[in-house]
GROMACS .gro file of C-alpha atoms in nm:
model
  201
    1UNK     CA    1   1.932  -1.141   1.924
    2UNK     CA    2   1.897  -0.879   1.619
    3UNK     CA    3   2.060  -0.867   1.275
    4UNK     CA    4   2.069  -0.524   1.158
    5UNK     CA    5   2.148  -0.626   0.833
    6UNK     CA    6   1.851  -0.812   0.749
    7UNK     CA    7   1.655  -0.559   0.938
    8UNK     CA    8   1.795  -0.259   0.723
    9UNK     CA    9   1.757  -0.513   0.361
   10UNK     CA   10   1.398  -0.531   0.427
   11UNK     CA   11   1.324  -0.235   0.599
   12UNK     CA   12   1.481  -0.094   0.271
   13UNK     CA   13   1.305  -0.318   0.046
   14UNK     CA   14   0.944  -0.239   0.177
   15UNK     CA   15   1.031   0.130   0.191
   16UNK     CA   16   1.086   0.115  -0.208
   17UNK     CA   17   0.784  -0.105  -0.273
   18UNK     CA   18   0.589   0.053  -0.048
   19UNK     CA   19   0.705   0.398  -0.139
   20UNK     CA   20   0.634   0.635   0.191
   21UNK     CA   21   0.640   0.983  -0.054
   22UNK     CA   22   0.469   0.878  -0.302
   23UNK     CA   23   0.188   0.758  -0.118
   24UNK     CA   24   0.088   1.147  -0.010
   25UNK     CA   25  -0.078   1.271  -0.267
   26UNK     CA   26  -0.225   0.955  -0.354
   27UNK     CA   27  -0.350   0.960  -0.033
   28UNK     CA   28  -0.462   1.326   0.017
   29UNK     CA   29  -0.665   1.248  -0.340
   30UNK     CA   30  -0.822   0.956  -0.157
   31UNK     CA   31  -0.924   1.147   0.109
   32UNK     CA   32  -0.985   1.489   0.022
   33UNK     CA   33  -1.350   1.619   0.132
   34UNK     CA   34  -1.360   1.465   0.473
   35UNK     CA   35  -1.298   1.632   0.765
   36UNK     CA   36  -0.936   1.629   0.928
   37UNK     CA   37  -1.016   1.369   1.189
   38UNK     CA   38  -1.133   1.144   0.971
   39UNK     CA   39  -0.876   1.146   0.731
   40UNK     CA   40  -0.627   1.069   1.063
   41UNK     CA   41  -0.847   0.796   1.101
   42UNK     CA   42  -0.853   0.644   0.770
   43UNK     CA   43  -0.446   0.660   0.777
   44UNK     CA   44  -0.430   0.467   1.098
   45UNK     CA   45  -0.677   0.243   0.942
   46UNK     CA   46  -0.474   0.204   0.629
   47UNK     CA   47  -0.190   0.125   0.853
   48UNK     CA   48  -0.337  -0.150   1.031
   49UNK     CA   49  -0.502  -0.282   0.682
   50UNK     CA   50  -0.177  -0.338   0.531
   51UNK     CA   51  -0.009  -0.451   0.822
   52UNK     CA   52  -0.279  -0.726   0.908
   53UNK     CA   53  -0.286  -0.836   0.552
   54UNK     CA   54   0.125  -0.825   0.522
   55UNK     CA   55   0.114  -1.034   0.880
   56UNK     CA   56  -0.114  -1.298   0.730
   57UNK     CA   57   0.058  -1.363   0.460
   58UNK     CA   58   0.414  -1.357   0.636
   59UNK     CA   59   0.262  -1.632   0.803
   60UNK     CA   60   0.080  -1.820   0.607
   61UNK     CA   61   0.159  -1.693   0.286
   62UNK     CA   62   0.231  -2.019   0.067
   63UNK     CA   63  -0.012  -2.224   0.215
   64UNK     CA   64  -0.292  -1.954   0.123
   65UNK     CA   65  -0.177  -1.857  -0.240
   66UNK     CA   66  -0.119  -2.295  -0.278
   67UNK     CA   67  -0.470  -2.323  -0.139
   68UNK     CA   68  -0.642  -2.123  -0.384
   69UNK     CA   69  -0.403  -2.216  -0.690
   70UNK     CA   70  -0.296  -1.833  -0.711
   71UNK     CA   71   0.031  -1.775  -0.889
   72UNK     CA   72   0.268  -1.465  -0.771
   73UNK     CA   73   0.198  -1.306  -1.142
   74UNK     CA   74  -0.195  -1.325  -1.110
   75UNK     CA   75  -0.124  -1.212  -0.769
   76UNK     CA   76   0.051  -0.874  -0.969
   77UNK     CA   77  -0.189  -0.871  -1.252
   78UNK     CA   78  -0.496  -0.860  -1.035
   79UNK     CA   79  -0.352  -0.614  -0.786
   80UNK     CA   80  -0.276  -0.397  -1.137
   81UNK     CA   81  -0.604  -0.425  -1.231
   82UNK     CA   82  -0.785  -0.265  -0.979
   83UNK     CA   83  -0.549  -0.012  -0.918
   84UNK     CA   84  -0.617   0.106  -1.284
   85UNK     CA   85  -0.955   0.120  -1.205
   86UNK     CA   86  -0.884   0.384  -0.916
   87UNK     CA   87  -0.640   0.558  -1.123
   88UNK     CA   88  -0.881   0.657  -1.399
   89UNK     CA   89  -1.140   0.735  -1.169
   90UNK     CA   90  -0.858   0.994  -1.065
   91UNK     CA   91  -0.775   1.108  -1.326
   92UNK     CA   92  -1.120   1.160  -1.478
   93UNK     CA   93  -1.279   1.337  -1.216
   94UNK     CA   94  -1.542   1.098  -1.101
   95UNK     CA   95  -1.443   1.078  -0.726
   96UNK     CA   96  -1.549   1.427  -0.703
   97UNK     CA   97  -1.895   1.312  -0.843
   98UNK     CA   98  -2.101   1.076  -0.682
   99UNK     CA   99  -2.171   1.148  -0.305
  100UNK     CA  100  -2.197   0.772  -0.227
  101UNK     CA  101  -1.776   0.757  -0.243
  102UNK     CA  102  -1.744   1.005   0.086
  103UNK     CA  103  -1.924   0.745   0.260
  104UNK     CA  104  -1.683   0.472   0.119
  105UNK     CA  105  -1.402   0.355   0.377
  106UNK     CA  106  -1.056   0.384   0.146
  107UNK     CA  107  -0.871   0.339   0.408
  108UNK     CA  108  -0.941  -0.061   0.343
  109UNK     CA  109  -0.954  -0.033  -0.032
  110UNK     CA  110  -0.729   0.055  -0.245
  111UNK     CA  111  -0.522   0.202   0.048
  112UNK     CA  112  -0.408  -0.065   0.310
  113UNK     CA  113  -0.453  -0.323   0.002
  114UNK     CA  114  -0.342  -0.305  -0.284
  115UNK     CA  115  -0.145  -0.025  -0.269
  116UNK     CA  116   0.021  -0.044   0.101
  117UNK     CA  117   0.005  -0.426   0.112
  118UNK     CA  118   0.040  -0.492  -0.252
  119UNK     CA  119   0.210  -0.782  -0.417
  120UNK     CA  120   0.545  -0.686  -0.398
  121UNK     CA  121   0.540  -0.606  -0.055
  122UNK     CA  122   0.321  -0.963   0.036
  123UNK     CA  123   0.581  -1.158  -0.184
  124UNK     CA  124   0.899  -0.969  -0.005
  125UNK     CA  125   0.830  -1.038   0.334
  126UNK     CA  126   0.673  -1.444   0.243
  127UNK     CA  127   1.080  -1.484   0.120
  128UNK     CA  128   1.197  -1.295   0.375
  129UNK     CA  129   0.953  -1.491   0.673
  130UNK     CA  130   1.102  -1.800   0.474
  131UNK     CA  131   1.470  -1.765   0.492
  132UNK     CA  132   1.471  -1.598   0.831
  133UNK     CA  133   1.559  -1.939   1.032
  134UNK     CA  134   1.639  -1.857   1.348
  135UNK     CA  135   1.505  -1.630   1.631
  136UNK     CA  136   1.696  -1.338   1.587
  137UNK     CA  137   1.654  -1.342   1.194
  138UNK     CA  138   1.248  -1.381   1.291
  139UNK     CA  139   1.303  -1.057   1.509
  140UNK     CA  140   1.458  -0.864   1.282
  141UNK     CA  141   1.197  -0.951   1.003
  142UNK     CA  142   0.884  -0.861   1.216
  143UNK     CA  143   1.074  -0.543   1.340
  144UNK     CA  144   1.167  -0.433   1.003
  145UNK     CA  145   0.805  -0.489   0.945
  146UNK     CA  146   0.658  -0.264   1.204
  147UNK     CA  147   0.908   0.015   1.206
  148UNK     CA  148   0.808   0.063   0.766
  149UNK     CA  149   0.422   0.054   0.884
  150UNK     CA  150   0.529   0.341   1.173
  151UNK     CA  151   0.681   0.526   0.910
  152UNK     CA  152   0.378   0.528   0.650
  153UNK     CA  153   0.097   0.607   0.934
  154UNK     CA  154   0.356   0.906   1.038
  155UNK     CA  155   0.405   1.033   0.625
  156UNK     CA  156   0.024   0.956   0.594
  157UNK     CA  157  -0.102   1.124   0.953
  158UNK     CA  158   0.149   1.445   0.906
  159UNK     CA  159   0.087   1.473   0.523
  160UNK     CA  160  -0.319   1.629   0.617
  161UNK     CA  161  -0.066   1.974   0.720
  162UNK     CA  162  -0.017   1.949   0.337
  163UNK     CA  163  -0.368   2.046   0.257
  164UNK     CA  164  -0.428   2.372   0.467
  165UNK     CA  165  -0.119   2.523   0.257
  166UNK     CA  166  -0.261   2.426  -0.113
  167UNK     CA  167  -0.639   2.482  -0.049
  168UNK     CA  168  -0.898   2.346  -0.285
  169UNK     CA  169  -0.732   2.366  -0.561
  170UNK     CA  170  -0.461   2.203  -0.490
  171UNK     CA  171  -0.616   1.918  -0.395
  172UNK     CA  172  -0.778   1.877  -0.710
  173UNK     CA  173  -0.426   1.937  -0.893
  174UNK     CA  174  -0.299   1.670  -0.653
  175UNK     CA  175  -0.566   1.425  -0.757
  176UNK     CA  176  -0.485   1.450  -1.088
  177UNK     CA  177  -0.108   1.369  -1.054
  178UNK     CA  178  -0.186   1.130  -0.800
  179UNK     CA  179  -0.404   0.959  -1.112
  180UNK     CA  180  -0.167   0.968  -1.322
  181UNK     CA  181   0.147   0.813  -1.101
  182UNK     CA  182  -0.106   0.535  -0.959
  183UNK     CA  183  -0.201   0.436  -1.350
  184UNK     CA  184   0.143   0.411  -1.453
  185UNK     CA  185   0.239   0.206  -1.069
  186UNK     CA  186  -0.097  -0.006  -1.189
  187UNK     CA  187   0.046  -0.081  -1.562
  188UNK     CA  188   0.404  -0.144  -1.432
  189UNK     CA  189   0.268  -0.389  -1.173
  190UNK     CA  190   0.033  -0.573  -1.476
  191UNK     CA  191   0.382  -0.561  -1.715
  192UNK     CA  192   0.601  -0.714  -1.391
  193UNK     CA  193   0.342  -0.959  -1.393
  194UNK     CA  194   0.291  -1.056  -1.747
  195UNK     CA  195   0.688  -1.084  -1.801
  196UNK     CA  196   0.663  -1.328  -1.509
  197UNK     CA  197   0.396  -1.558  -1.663
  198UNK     CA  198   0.587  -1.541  -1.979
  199UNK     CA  199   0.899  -1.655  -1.787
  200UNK     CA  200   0.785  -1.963  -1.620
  201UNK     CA  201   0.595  -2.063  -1.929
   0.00000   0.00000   0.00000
């Protein structure tokens, strides 16, 4: 009633595209400034984001990107996009700024989508929904699928013990690298795209 091989491909799979470690310091950056409890909050909420957008589209995945005439590629480029747009605000400074963004929810935006539940991840677990054909293939799938979301609300939740060792400053380091990795994620997600489009012209 379980295939542990499918289960460890995709488990696998989402893990690299959905990158545990590297979301940390993406995710302290998000979140720095707001109390502790919060922050566990806004990683459960991150979790639960991703996972409900990832389950929708498991489901109903071609019939939704069909209904709206949305292409895998803009799918990609779009998701690029606005991570770029987070990225610079990194890496510039300006989240520090305006006292509006602490009262801003990140947990929904850019956290749980598009960087948990981004493109890659939504398009590997359509194909994998797709060619899973029988019960026990279905299983493993969904499993797969919970246990990577277990292991990014653990990373995200446990990561906060990160912050009491490197202080303000730190965080503000942190930020900037976290910029920096999420603009070059962002332009390698718009480039994957792109090179698709030009493919399947």
């Amino acid at each position: 009633m379980f295939d542990i091989a499918v289960f460890g491909s995709l488990f696998l799979t989402l893990f690299v595209i959905m990158d545990p470690p590297g979301i940390t310091p993406i995710f302290l950056a998000l979140t720095a400034g707001r109390p502790a409890k919060v922050q566990r909050r806004m990683a459960f909420q991150a979790v639960c984001v991703a996972g409900g957008v990832i389950a929708v589209f498991g489901v109903l995945g071609h019939q939704i990107l069909d209904y709206l005439h949305v292409s895998v590629p803009a799918l990609m480029i779009a998701g690029g996009l606005l991570l770029l747009l987070i990225a610079l605000d990194l890496l510039t400074g300006k989240t520090d700024e305006p006292k509006q963004t602490k009262d801003v929810n990140v947990a929904l935006v850019p956290l749980g989508m598009p960087l948990l539940a981004g493109p890659g991840a939504i398009v590997s677990v359509i194909l994998a929904v797709q060619k899973a054909d029988s019960v026990s293939l279905q299983i493993s799938v969904w499993s797969a699928i919970l246990a990577i979301h277990v292991v990014l609300w653990l990373v995200m939740r446990y990561s906060l013990l990160i912050i009491r060792v490197i202080k303000d400053g730190g965080v503000v380091l942190v930020t900037r690298l976290a910029g920096m990795m999420l603009s070059a994620i962002a332009v390698q997600q718009i480039i994957n795209g792109v090179t698709q489009v030009i493919r399947g012209s």
